[in-house]
Short mmCIF file of C-alpha atoms in Angstrom, two decimals:
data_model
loop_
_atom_site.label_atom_id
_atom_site.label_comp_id
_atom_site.label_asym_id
_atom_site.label_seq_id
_atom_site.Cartn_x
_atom_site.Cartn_y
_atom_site.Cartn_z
CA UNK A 256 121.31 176.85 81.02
CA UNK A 257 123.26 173.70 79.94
CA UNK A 258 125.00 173.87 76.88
CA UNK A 259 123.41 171.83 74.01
CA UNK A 260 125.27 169.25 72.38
CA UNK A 261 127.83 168.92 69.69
CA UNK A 262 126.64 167.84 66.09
CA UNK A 263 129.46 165.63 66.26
CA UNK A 264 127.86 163.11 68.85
CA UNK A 265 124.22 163.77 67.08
CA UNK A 266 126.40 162.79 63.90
CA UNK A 267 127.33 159.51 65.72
CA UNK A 268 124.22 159.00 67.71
CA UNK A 269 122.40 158.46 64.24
CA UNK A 270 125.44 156.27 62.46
CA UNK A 271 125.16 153.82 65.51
CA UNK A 272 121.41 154.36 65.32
CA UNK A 273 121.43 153.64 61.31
CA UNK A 274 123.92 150.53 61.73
CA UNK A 275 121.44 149.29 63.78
CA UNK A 276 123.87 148.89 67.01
CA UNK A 277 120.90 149.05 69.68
CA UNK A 278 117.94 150.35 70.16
CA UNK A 279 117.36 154.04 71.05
CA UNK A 280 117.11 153.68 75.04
CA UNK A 281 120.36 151.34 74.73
CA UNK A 282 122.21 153.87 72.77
CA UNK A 283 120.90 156.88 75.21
CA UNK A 284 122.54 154.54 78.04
CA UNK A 285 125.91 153.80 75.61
CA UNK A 286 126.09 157.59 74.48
CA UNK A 287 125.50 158.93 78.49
CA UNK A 288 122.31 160.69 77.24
CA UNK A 289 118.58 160.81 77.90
CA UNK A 290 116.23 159.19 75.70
CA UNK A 291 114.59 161.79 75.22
CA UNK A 292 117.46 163.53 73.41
CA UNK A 293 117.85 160.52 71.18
CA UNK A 294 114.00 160.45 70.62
CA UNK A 295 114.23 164.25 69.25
CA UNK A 296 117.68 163.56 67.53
CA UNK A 297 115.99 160.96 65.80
CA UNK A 298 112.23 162.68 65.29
CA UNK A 299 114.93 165.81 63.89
CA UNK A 300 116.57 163.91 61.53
CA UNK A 301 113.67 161.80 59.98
CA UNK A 302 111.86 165.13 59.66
CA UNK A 303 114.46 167.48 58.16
CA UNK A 304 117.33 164.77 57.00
CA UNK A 305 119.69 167.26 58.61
CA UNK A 306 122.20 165.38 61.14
CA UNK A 307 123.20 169.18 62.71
CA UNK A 308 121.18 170.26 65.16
CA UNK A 309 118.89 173.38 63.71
CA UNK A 310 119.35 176.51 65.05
CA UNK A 311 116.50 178.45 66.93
CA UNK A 312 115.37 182.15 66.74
CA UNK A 313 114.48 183.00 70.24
CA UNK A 314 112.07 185.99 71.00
CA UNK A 315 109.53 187.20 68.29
CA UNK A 316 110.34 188.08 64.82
CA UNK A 317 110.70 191.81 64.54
CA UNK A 318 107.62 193.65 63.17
CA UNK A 319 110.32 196.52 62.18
CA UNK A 320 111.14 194.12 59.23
CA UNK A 321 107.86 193.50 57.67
CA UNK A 322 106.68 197.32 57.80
CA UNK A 323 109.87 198.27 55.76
CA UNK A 324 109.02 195.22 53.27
CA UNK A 325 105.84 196.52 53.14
CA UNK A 326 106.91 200.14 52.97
CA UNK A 327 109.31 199.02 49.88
CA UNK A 328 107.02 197.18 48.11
CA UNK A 329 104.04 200.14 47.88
CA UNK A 330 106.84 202.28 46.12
#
């Protein structure tokens, strides 16, 4: 699996994109990324005002958890 990319281009991705220095298919071209990166970048950022890309839980939450919660609470 390729590895994702830094926060320090989606940092600069979204100054050039702010500063209005081309649209987002001209900066995918300038930055030597797809547009749909930039479109998710950009959906990201509007969304969550976070410039760092947000970290994903893979798999399923553990169930193990929420029966001790549960188990902890009853007492």
């Amino acid at each position: 699996m390729p590895r994702a990319y830094e926060n320090d281009l989606r940092r600069k991705l979204l100054d050039a994109y702010r500063c209005d220095k081309g649209s987002q298919a001209e900066l995918a071209q300038l930055f030597g990324v797809s547009l749909g990166w930039v479109e998710k970048v950009s959906r990201q950022y509007r969304q969550s005002g976070q410039a760092e890309r947000i970290e994903s839980r893979h798999g399923p939450l553990s169930r193990v958890d929420e029966a001790a919660k549960r188990c902890r609470s009853e007492e």
